[in-house]
mmCIF file with all atom_site columns, C-alpha atoms and ligand atoms in Angstrom:
data_model
loop_
_atom_site.group_PDB
_atom_site.id
_atom_site.type_symbol
_atom_site.label_atom_id
_atom_site.label_alt_id
_atom_site.label_comp_id
_atom_site.label_asym_id
_atom_site.label_entity_id
_atom_site.label_seq_id
_atom_site.pdbx_PDB_ins_code
_atom_site.Cartn_x
_atom_site.Cartn_y
_atom_site.Cartn_z
_atom_site.occupancy
_atom_site.B_iso_or_equiv
_atom_site.pdbx_formal_charge
_atom_site.auth_seq_id
_atom_site.auth_comp_id
_atom_site.auth_asym_id
_atom_site.auth_atom_id
_atom_site.pdbx_PDB_model_num
ATOM   1   C  CA  . MET A 1 1   ? 233.789 79.663  -60.878 1.00 92.00 ? 1   MET A CA  1
ATOM   2   C  CA  . LYS A 1 2   ? 236.237 81.485  -58.648 1.00 95.00 ? 2   LYS A CA  1
ATOM   3   C  CA  . ARG A 1 3   ? 236.134 84.905  -57.052 1.00 97.00 ? 3   ARG A CA  1
ATOM   4   C  CA  . ALA A 1 4   ? 239.074 87.239  -57.397 1.00 98.00 ? 4   ALA A CA  1
ATOM   5   C  CA  . VAL A 1 5   ? 240.415 90.452  -55.966 1.00 98.00 ? 5   VAL A CA  1
ATOM   6   C  CA  . PHE A 1 6   ? 242.225 92.303  -58.746 1.00 98.00 ? 6   PHE A CA  1
ATOM   7   C  CA  . LEU A 1 7   ? 244.846 94.531  -57.154 1.00 98.00 ? 7   LEU A CA  1
ATOM   8   C  CA  . ASP A 1 8   ? 246.569 97.525  -58.649 1.00 97.00 ? 8   ASP A CA  1
ATOM   9   C  CA  . LEU A 1 9   ? 250.265 97.669  -57.767 1.00 95.00 ? 9   LEU A CA  1
ATOM   10  C  CA  . GLN A 1 10  ? 251.718 101.182 -57.470 1.00 94.00 ? 10  GLN A CA  1
ATOM   11  C  CA  . GLY A 1 11  ? 249.818 103.426 -55.091 1.00 94.00 ? 11  GLY A CA  1
ATOM   12  C  CA  . THR A 1 12  ? 247.647 100.512 -53.916 1.00 96.00 ? 12  THR A CA  1
ATOM   13  C  CA  . LEU A 1 13  ? 249.920 97.705  -52.669 1.00 97.00 ? 13  LEU A CA  1
ATOM   14  C  CA  . GLY A 1 14  ? 252.878 100.028 -52.198 1.00 94.00 ? 14  GLY A CA  1
ATOM   15  C  CA  . GLY A 1 15  ? 255.018 102.810 -53.592 1.00 84.00 ? 15  GLY A CA  1
ATOM   16  C  CA  . GLU A 1 16  ? 253.466 106.161 -54.313 1.00 59.00 ? 16  GLU A CA  1
ATOM   17  C  CA  . GLY A 1 17  ? 252.246 107.839 -57.467 1.00 49.00 ? 17  GLY A CA  1
ATOM   18  C  CA  . LEU A 1 18  ? 253.561 106.812 -60.838 1.00 59.00 ? 18  LEU A CA  1
ATOM   19  C  CA  . ASP A 1 19  ? 256.879 105.183 -59.914 1.00 63.00 ? 19  ASP A CA  1
ATOM   20  C  CA  . ASP A 1 20  ? 257.507 102.024 -61.908 1.00 80.00 ? 20  ASP A CA  1
ATOM   21  C  CA  . ILE A 1 21  ? 257.857 98.503  -60.528 1.00 89.00 ? 21  ILE A CA  1
ATOM   22  C  CA  . MET A 1 22  ? 261.653 98.851  -60.257 1.00 86.00 ? 22  MET A CA  1
ATOM   23  C  CA  . GLN A 1 23  ? 261.219 101.498 -57.522 1.00 86.00 ? 23  GLN A CA  1
ATOM   24  C  CA  . PHE A 1 24  ? 258.187 99.761  -56.024 1.00 91.00 ? 24  PHE A CA  1
ATOM   25  C  CA  . SER A 1 25  ? 258.109 98.514  -52.442 1.00 91.00 ? 25  SER A CA  1
ATOM   26  C  CA  . PHE A 1 26  ? 255.163 97.099  -50.509 1.00 94.00 ? 26  PHE A CA  1
ATOM   27  C  CA  . PHE A 1 27  ? 253.351 99.186  -47.904 1.00 95.00 ? 27  PHE A CA  1
ATOM   28  C  CA  . PRO A 1 28  ? 253.970 97.599  -44.475 1.00 94.00 ? 28  PRO A CA  1
ATOM   29  C  CA  . PHE A 1 29  ? 250.292 96.513  -44.320 1.00 97.00 ? 29  PHE A CA  1
ATOM   30  C  CA  . ALA A 1 30  ? 250.098 95.092  -47.855 1.00 97.00 ? 30  ALA A CA  1
ATOM   31  C  CA  . GLU A 1 31  ? 251.126 91.580  -46.831 1.00 97.00 ? 31  GLU A CA  1
ATOM   32  C  CA  . ASP A 1 32  ? 248.336 91.497  -44.237 1.00 98.00 ? 32  ASP A CA  1
ATOM   33  C  CA  . ALA A 1 33  ? 245.831 92.552  -46.886 1.00 98.00 ? 33  ALA A CA  1
ATOM   34  C  CA  . ILE A 1 34  ? 247.001 89.841  -49.287 1.00 98.00 ? 34  ILE A CA  1
ATOM   35  C  CA  . ARG A 1 35  ? 246.953 87.206  -46.532 1.00 98.00 ? 35  ARG A CA  1
ATOM   36  C  CA  . LEU A 1 36  ? 243.344 88.112  -45.734 1.00 97.00 ? 36  LEU A CA  1
ATOM   37  C  CA  . ILE A 1 37  ? 242.390 87.608  -49.379 1.00 98.00 ? 37  ILE A CA  1
ATOM   38  C  CA  . ASN A 1 38  ? 244.333 84.318  -49.479 1.00 98.00 ? 38  ASN A CA  1
ATOM   39  C  CA  . SER A 1 39  ? 242.631 82.984  -46.356 1.00 97.00 ? 39  SER A CA  1
ATOM   40  C  CA  . ALA A 1 40  ? 239.178 83.980  -47.647 1.00 96.00 ? 40  ALA A CA  1
ATOM   41  C  CA  . GLY A 1 41  ? 239.761 81.550  -50.529 1.00 96.00 ? 41  GLY A CA  1
ATOM   42  C  CA  . MET A 1 42  ? 239.708 84.300  -53.154 1.00 98.00 ? 42  MET A CA  1
ATOM   43  C  CA  . LEU A 1 43  ? 242.308 84.730  -55.872 1.00 98.00 ? 43  LEU A CA  1
ATOM   44  C  CA  . ALA A 1 44  ? 244.711 87.650  -55.380 1.00 98.00 ? 44  ALA A CA  1
ATOM   45  C  CA  . ILE A 1 45  ? 245.659 88.901  -58.841 1.00 98.00 ? 45  ILE A CA  1
ATOM   46  C  CA  . VAL A 1 46  ? 247.832 91.908  -59.652 1.00 98.00 ? 46  VAL A CA  1
ATOM   47  C  CA  . ILE A 1 47  ? 246.962 93.913  -62.765 1.00 97.00 ? 47  ILE A CA  1
ATOM   48  C  CA  . THR A 1 48  ? 249.491 96.601  -63.592 1.00 95.00 ? 48  THR A CA  1
ATOM   49  C  CA  . ASN A 1 49  ? 250.342 99.023  -66.392 1.00 94.00 ? 49  ASN A CA  1
ATOM   50  C  CA  . GLN A 1 50  ? 254.128 99.214  -66.912 1.00 93.00 ? 50  GLN A CA  1
ATOM   51  C  CA  . SER A 1 51  ? 254.534 101.594 -69.833 1.00 92.00 ? 51  SER A CA  1
ATOM   52  C  CA  . HIS A 1 52  ? 258.231 102.023 -69.017 1.00 91.00 ? 52  HIS A CA  1
ATOM   53  C  CA  . ILE A 1 53  ? 258.787 98.664  -70.752 1.00 92.00 ? 53  ILE A CA  1
ATOM   54  C  CA  . SER A 1 54  ? 257.392 100.045 -74.019 1.00 92.00 ? 54  SER A CA  1
ATOM   55  C  CA  . LYS A 1 55  ? 259.471 103.197 -73.528 1.00 92.00 ? 55  LYS A CA  1
ATOM   56  C  CA  . GLY A 1 56  ? 262.642 101.119 -73.143 1.00 91.00 ? 56  GLY A CA  1
ATOM   57  C  CA  . LEU A 1 57  ? 263.404 102.167 -69.547 1.00 91.00 ? 57  LEU A CA  1
ATOM   58  C  CA  . PHE A 1 58  ? 263.553 98.517  -68.479 1.00 91.00 ? 58  PHE A CA  1
ATOM   59  C  CA  . THR A 1 59  ? 263.024 95.180  -70.222 1.00 93.00 ? 59  THR A CA  1
ATOM   60  C  CA  . TRP A 1 60  ? 260.417 92.424  -69.888 1.00 94.00 ? 60  TRP A CA  1
ATOM   61  C  CA  . ASP A 1 61  ? 263.118 90.238  -68.280 1.00 96.00 ? 61  ASP A CA  1
ATOM   62  C  CA  . ASP A 1 62  ? 263.858 93.000  -65.736 1.00 94.00 ? 62  ASP A CA  1
ATOM   63  C  CA  . TYR A 1 63  ? 260.145 93.057  -64.983 1.00 94.00 ? 63  TYR A CA  1
ATOM   64  C  CA  . LEU A 1 64  ? 259.994 89.276  -64.501 1.00 96.00 ? 64  LEU A CA  1
ATOM   65  C  CA  . SER A 1 65  ? 262.956 89.228  -62.117 1.00 95.00 ? 65  SER A CA  1
ATOM   66  C  CA  . ARG A 1 66  ? 261.445 92.101  -60.102 1.00 93.00 ? 66  ARG A CA  1
ATOM   67  C  CA  . VAL A 1 67  ? 258.153 90.175  -59.854 1.00 95.00 ? 67  VAL A CA  1
ATOM   68  C  CA  . LYS A 1 68  ? 260.092 87.141  -58.618 1.00 97.00 ? 68  LYS A CA  1
ATOM   69  C  CA  . GLU A 1 69  ? 261.699 89.278  -55.876 1.00 96.00 ? 69  GLU A CA  1
ATOM   70  C  CA  . LEU A 1 70  ? 258.304 90.618  -54.824 1.00 95.00 ? 70  LEU A CA  1
ATOM   71  C  CA  . GLU A 1 71  ? 256.850 87.083  -54.759 1.00 97.00 ? 71  GLU A CA  1
ATOM   72  C  CA  . ASP A 1 72  ? 259.744 85.920  -52.568 1.00 97.00 ? 72  ASP A CA  1
ATOM   73  C  CA  . GLN A 1 73  ? 259.154 88.836  -50.171 1.00 96.00 ? 73  GLN A CA  1
ATOM   74  C  CA  . LEU A 1 74  ? 255.483 87.884  -49.867 1.00 96.00 ? 74  LEU A CA  1
ATOM   75  C  CA  . ALA A 1 75  ? 256.254 84.186  -49.429 1.00 96.00 ? 75  ALA A CA  1
ATOM   76  C  CA  . SER A 1 76  ? 258.513 85.009  -46.478 1.00 96.00 ? 76  SER A CA  1
ATOM   77  C  CA  . LYS A 1 77  ? 255.455 86.648  -44.842 1.00 95.00 ? 77  LYS A CA  1
ATOM   78  C  CA  . GLY A 1 78  ? 253.081 83.803  -45.674 1.00 96.00 ? 78  GLY A CA  1
ATOM   79  C  CA  . ALA A 1 79  ? 251.199 85.712  -48.397 1.00 98.00 ? 79  ALA A CA  1
ATOM   80  C  CA  . HIS A 1 80  ? 250.962 85.040  -52.112 1.00 97.00 ? 80  HIS A CA  1
ATOM   81  C  CA  . ILE A 1 81  ? 249.748 86.616  -55.335 1.00 98.00 ? 81  ILE A CA  1
ATOM   82  C  CA  . ASP A 1 82  ? 248.115 84.000  -57.566 1.00 98.00 ? 82  ASP A CA  1
ATOM   83  C  CA  . ALA A 1 83  ? 249.115 85.772  -60.789 1.00 98.00 ? 83  ALA A CA  1
ATOM   84  C  CA  . PHE A 1 84  ? 250.607 88.994  -62.088 1.00 98.00 ? 84  PHE A CA  1
ATOM   85  C  CA  . TYR A 1 85  ? 249.186 90.451  -65.304 1.00 98.00 ? 85  TYR A CA  1
ATOM   86  C  CA  . CYS A 1 86  ? 251.164 93.283  -66.852 1.00 96.00 ? 86  CYS A CA  1
ATOM   87  C  CA  . CYS A 1 87  ? 250.509 95.608  -69.765 1.00 96.00 ? 87  CYS A CA  1
ATOM   88  C  CA  . PRO A 1 88  ? 253.954 96.576  -71.094 1.00 95.00 ? 88  PRO A CA  1
ATOM   89  C  CA  . HIS A 1 89  ? 252.548 99.085  -73.601 1.00 95.00 ? 89  HIS A CA  1
ATOM   90  C  CA  . SER A 1 90  ? 252.247 102.850 -73.556 1.00 93.00 ? 90  SER A CA  1
ATOM   91  C  CA  . SER A 1 91  ? 249.122 104.827 -74.443 1.00 89.00 ? 91  SER A CA  1
ATOM   92  C  CA  . GLU A 1 92  ? 250.535 105.300 -77.960 1.00 90.00 ? 92  GLU A CA  1
ATOM   93  C  CA  . ASP A 1 93  ? 250.588 101.531 -78.596 1.00 91.00 ? 93  ASP A CA  1
ATOM   94  C  CA  . ILE A 1 94  ? 246.741 101.298 -78.681 1.00 90.00 ? 94  ILE A CA  1
ATOM   95  C  CA  . CYS A 1 95  ? 246.660 97.838  -77.077 1.00 95.00 ? 95  CYS A CA  1
ATOM   96  C  CA  . LYS A 1 96  ? 243.740 95.978  -75.507 1.00 96.00 ? 96  LYS A CA  1
ATOM   97  C  CA  . CYS A 1 97  ? 245.418 95.404  -72.135 1.00 96.00 ? 97  CYS A CA  1
ATOM   98  C  CA  . ARG A 1 98  ? 246.377 98.837  -70.807 1.00 95.00 ? 98  ARG A CA  1
ATOM   99  C  CA  . LYS A 1 99  ? 243.993 99.847  -68.004 1.00 95.00 ? 99  LYS A CA  1
ATOM   100 C  CA  . PRO A 1 100 ? 241.225 100.998 -68.269 1.00 95.00 ? 100 PRO A CA  1
ATOM   101 C  CA  . SER A 1 101 ? 240.984 98.576  -71.220 1.00 96.00 ? 101 SER A CA  1
ATOM   102 C  CA  . PRO A 1 102 ? 239.716 95.192  -69.996 1.00 97.00 ? 102 PRO A CA  1
ATOM   103 C  CA  . GLY A 1 103 ? 242.340 92.881  -71.620 1.00 97.00 ? 103 GLY A CA  1
ATOM   104 C  CA  . MET A 1 104 ? 244.183 91.795  -68.454 1.00 98.00 ? 104 MET A CA  1
ATOM   105 C  CA  . VAL A 1 105 ? 240.975 91.071  -66.522 1.00 98.00 ? 105 VAL A CA  1
ATOM   106 C  CA  . MET A 1 106 ? 239.450 89.155  -69.429 1.00 98.00 ? 106 MET A CA  1
ATOM   107 C  CA  . GLN A 1 107 ? 242.613 87.058  -69.803 1.00 98.00 ? 107 GLN A CA  1
ATOM   108 C  CA  . ALA A 1 108 ? 242.581 86.267  -66.059 1.00 98.00 ? 108 ALA A CA  1
ATOM   109 C  CA  . ARG A 1 109 ? 238.897 85.367  -66.231 1.00 98.00 ? 109 ARG A CA  1
ATOM   110 C  CA  . LYS A 1 110 ? 239.721 82.839  -68.950 1.00 98.00 ? 110 LYS A CA  1
ATOM   111 C  CA  . ASP A 1 111 ? 242.833 81.488  -67.188 1.00 98.00 ? 111 ASP A CA  1
ATOM   112 C  CA  . PHE A 1 112 ? 241.157 80.979  -63.781 1.00 98.00 ? 112 PHE A CA  1
ATOM   113 C  CA  . SER A 1 113 ? 237.383 80.731  -64.586 1.00 98.00 ? 113 SER A CA  1
ATOM   114 C  CA  . ILE A 1 114 ? 236.620 83.868  -62.583 1.00 98.00 ? 114 ILE A CA  1
ATOM   115 C  CA  . ASP A 1 115 ? 233.093 85.091  -61.871 1.00 98.00 ? 115 ASP A CA  1
ATOM   116 C  CA  . LEU A 1 116 ? 233.461 88.832  -62.460 1.00 98.00 ? 116 LEU A CA  1
ATOM   117 C  CA  . PRO A 1 117 ? 230.226 90.085  -60.784 1.00 97.00 ? 117 PRO A CA  1
ATOM   118 C  CA  . SER A 1 118 ? 231.335 88.595  -57.453 1.00 96.00 ? 118 SER A CA  1
ATOM   119 C  CA  . SER A 1 119 ? 234.930 89.798  -57.871 1.00 98.00 ? 119 SER A CA  1
ATOM   120 C  CA  . TYR A 1 120 ? 236.568 93.097  -56.917 1.00 98.00 ? 120 TYR A CA  1
ATOM   121 C  CA  . ILE A 1 121 ? 238.968 95.625  -58.394 1.00 98.00 ? 121 ILE A CA  1
ATOM   122 C  CA  . VAL A 1 122 ? 240.994 97.574  -55.840 1.00 98.00 ? 122 VAL A CA  1
ATOM   123 C  CA  . GLY A 1 123 ? 242.971 100.571 -57.044 1.00 97.00 ? 123 GLY A CA  1
ATOM   124 C  CA  . ASP A 1 124 ? 243.938 104.174 -56.408 1.00 96.00 ? 124 ASP A CA  1
ATOM   125 C  CA  . THR A 1 125 ? 242.760 105.724 -59.674 1.00 95.00 ? 125 THR A CA  1
ATOM   126 C  CA  . GLY A 1 126 ? 239.202 106.535 -60.650 1.00 96.00 ? 126 GLY A CA  1
ATOM   127 C  CA  . ALA A 1 127 ? 239.805 107.005 -64.349 1.00 95.00 ? 127 ALA A CA  1
ATOM   128 C  CA  . TRP A 1 128 ? 241.732 103.722 -64.704 1.00 95.00 ? 128 TRP A CA  1
ATOM   129 C  CA  . ASP A 1 129 ? 240.909 101.239 -61.940 1.00 97.00 ? 129 ASP A CA  1
ATOM   130 C  CA  . MET A 1 130 ? 237.313 102.262 -61.136 1.00 97.00 ? 130 MET A CA  1
ATOM   131 C  CA  . ALA A 1 131 ? 236.473 102.738 -64.811 1.00 97.00 ? 131 ALA A CA  1
ATOM   132 C  CA  . LEU A 1 132 ? 237.847 99.257  -65.516 1.00 97.00 ? 132 LEU A CA  1
ATOM   133 C  CA  . ALA A 1 133 ? 235.712 97.784  -62.706 1.00 98.00 ? 133 ALA A CA  1
ATOM   134 C  CA  . ARG A 1 134 ? 232.599 99.251  -64.306 1.00 97.00 ? 134 ARG A CA  1
ATOM   135 C  CA  . THR A 1 135 ? 233.586 98.022  -67.777 1.00 97.00 ? 135 THR A CA  1
ATOM   136 C  CA  . VAL A 1 136 ? 234.055 94.415  -66.655 1.00 98.00 ? 136 VAL A CA  1
ATOM   137 C  CA  . GLY A 1 137 ? 231.253 94.390  -64.050 1.00 97.00 ? 137 GLY A CA  1
ATOM   138 C  CA  . CYS A 1 138 ? 233.348 93.893  -60.902 1.00 97.00 ? 138 CYS A CA  1
ATOM   139 C  CA  . MET A 1 139 ? 232.815 95.629  -57.569 1.00 97.00 ? 139 MET A CA  1
ATOM   140 C  CA  . ALA A 1 140 ? 234.915 98.824  -57.448 1.00 98.00 ? 140 ALA A CA  1
ATOM   141 C  CA  . VAL A 1 141 ? 236.999 99.675  -54.372 1.00 98.00 ? 141 VAL A CA  1
ATOM   142 C  CA  . LEU A 1 142 ? 239.043 102.879 -54.327 1.00 98.00 ? 142 LEU A CA  1
ATOM   143 C  CA  . VAL A 1 143 ? 241.917 103.306 -51.878 1.00 98.00 ? 143 VAL A CA  1
ATOM   144 C  CA  . ARG A 1 144 ? 243.002 106.744 -50.620 1.00 97.00 ? 144 ARG A CA  1
ATOM   145 C  CA  . THR A 1 145 ? 246.727 105.926 -50.842 1.00 95.00 ? 145 THR A CA  1
ATOM   146 C  CA  . GLY A 1 146 ? 248.793 106.729 -53.948 1.00 93.00 ? 146 GLY A CA  1
ATOM   147 C  CA  . LEU A 1 147 ? 246.687 108.855 -56.295 1.00 92.00 ? 147 LEU A CA  1
ATOM   148 C  CA  . GLY A 1 148 ? 243.482 107.976 -54.416 1.00 95.00 ? 148 GLY A CA  1
ATOM   149 C  CA  . GLU A 1 149 ? 242.941 111.315 -52.673 1.00 94.00 ? 149 GLU A CA  1
ATOM   150 C  CA  . GLY A 1 150 ? 243.622 113.140 -55.929 1.00 95.00 ? 150 GLY A CA  1
ATOM   151 C  CA  . SER A 1 151 ? 241.169 110.864 -57.749 1.00 95.00 ? 151 SER A CA  1
ATOM   152 C  CA  . LEU A 1 152 ? 238.488 111.877 -55.241 1.00 95.00 ? 152 LEU A CA  1
ATOM   153 C  CA  . ALA A 1 153 ? 239.281 115.597 -55.481 1.00 95.00 ? 153 ALA A CA  1
ATOM   154 C  CA  . GLU A 1 154 ? 240.923 117.367 -58.425 1.00 95.00 ? 154 GLU A CA  1
ATOM   155 C  CA  . PHE A 1 155 ? 240.562 114.432 -60.846 1.00 95.00 ? 155 PHE A CA  1
ATOM   156 C  CA  . ARG A 1 156 ? 236.983 113.475 -59.898 1.00 96.00 ? 156 ARG A CA  1
ATOM   157 C  CA  . TYR A 1 157 ? 235.720 115.020 -63.156 1.00 96.00 ? 157 TYR A CA  1
ATOM   158 C  CA  . LEU A 1 158 ? 237.576 112.322 -65.120 1.00 95.00 ? 158 LEU A CA  1
ATOM   159 C  CA  . TRP A 1 159 ? 235.284 109.617 -63.706 1.00 95.00 ? 159 TRP A CA  1
ATOM   160 C  CA  . LYS A 1 160 ? 232.272 111.663 -62.610 1.00 95.00 ? 160 LYS A CA  1
ATOM   161 C  CA  . ASP A 1 161 ? 229.725 109.077 -63.804 1.00 95.00 ? 161 ASP A CA  1
ATOM   162 C  CA  . ILE A 1 162 ? 231.193 106.270 -61.669 1.00 96.00 ? 162 ILE A CA  1
ATOM   163 C  CA  . GLU A 1 163 ? 230.553 105.653 -57.965 1.00 96.00 ? 163 GLU A CA  1
ATOM   164 C  CA  . PRO A 1 164 ? 232.940 103.260 -56.226 1.00 97.00 ? 164 PRO A CA  1
ATOM   165 C  CA  . ASP A 1 165 ? 231.209 100.554 -54.153 1.00 97.00 ? 165 ASP A CA  1
ATOM   166 C  CA  . PHE A 1 166 ? 233.565 101.356 -51.290 1.00 97.00 ? 166 PHE A CA  1
ATOM   167 C  CA  . VAL A 1 167 ? 236.265 103.930 -50.526 1.00 98.00 ? 167 VAL A CA  1
ATOM   168 C  CA  . ALA A 1 168 ? 238.945 102.537 -48.193 1.00 98.00 ? 168 ALA A CA  1
ATOM   169 C  CA  . LYS A 1 169 ? 241.710 104.237 -46.266 1.00 97.00 ? 169 LYS A CA  1
ATOM   170 C  CA  . ASP A 1 170 ? 244.148 101.726 -47.712 1.00 97.00 ? 170 ASP A CA  1
ATOM   171 C  CA  . VAL A 1 171 ? 244.362 98.234  -49.182 1.00 98.00 ? 171 VAL A CA  1
ATOM   172 C  CA  . LEU A 1 172 ? 244.168 96.589  -45.753 1.00 98.00 ? 172 LEU A CA  1
ATOM   173 C  CA  . GLN A 1 173 ? 240.847 98.265  -44.974 1.00 98.00 ? 173 GLN A CA  1
ATOM   174 C  CA  . ALA A 1 174 ? 239.722 97.350  -48.501 1.00 98.00 ? 174 ALA A CA  1
ATOM   175 C  CA  . ALA A 1 175 ? 240.602 93.681  -47.914 1.00 98.00 ? 175 ALA A CA  1
ATOM   176 C  CA  . ARG A 1 176 ? 238.804 93.686  -44.560 1.00 97.00 ? 176 ARG A CA  1
ATOM   177 C  CA  . TRP A 1 177 ? 235.690 95.122  -46.195 1.00 97.00 ? 177 TRP A CA  1
ATOM   178 C  CA  . ILE A 1 178 ? 235.837 92.586  -49.041 1.00 97.00 ? 178 ILE A CA  1
ATOM   179 C  CA  . VAL A 1 179 ? 236.284 89.653  -46.707 1.00 95.00 ? 179 VAL A CA  1
ATOM   180 C  CA  . SER A 1 180 ? 233.406 90.793  -44.463 1.00 92.00 ? 180 SER A CA  1
ATOM   181 C  CA  . ALA A 1 181 ? 231.220 91.435  -47.525 1.00 82.00 ? 181 ALA A CA  1
ATOM   182 C  CA  . GLU A 1 182 ? 232.086 87.898  -48.634 1.00 73.00 ? 182 GLU A CA  1
ATOM   183 C  CA  . LYS A 1 183 ? 230.908 86.528  -45.293 1.00 66.00 ? 183 LYS A CA  1
ATOM   184 C  CA  . ASP A 1 184 ? 227.656 88.510  -45.517 1.00 63.00 ? 184 ASP A CA  1
ATOM   185 C  CA  . SER A 1 185 ? 226.906 87.034  -48.924 1.00 57.00 ? 185 SER A CA  1
ATOM   186 C  CA  . CYS A 1 186 ? 227.374 83.407  -47.791 1.00 50.00 ? 186 CYS A CA  1
HETATM 187 ZN ZN1 . ZN  B 2 .   ? 248.870 96.645  -73.279 1.00 62.60 ? 1   ZN  B ZN1 1
#
């Protein structure tokens, strides 16, 4: 069984707010965070909602070529994402993959034999990422970038019954905490 860090894309690894993957760019510290996860021997897996595909704003092929560009950028910095999982649907499609539904995590678990209780979900939204972590039984790490501060303040009521296991300044601090927590558990 493998351990994974499931990473949200927009607001967590880069970009801000609800921009789609076409406008996405990595935060300058994101590559360091991913490299830390890589060198800890954990899987780095992106799980992302891209409802603009369902809405026709860009195509699945556009998405795939953008992912390829992002992978090339990471490779040039010695970091890699083991897999990207994408929900292309909108909330009106009633699918099983759109976060906070567990479809993408459950598919990854099957594809990579992942042990969910010793894995982590890192994201900037309480009502999507942290709620998903609780549903699938992963550790929940909220980052303050993107919508993170808003999740902790005006939108806290949307996920009031959930406590994140850790609140990090950003994804780099989150990765450092995860890697040190990994060491403590060995
Ligand atoms: Zn979906």
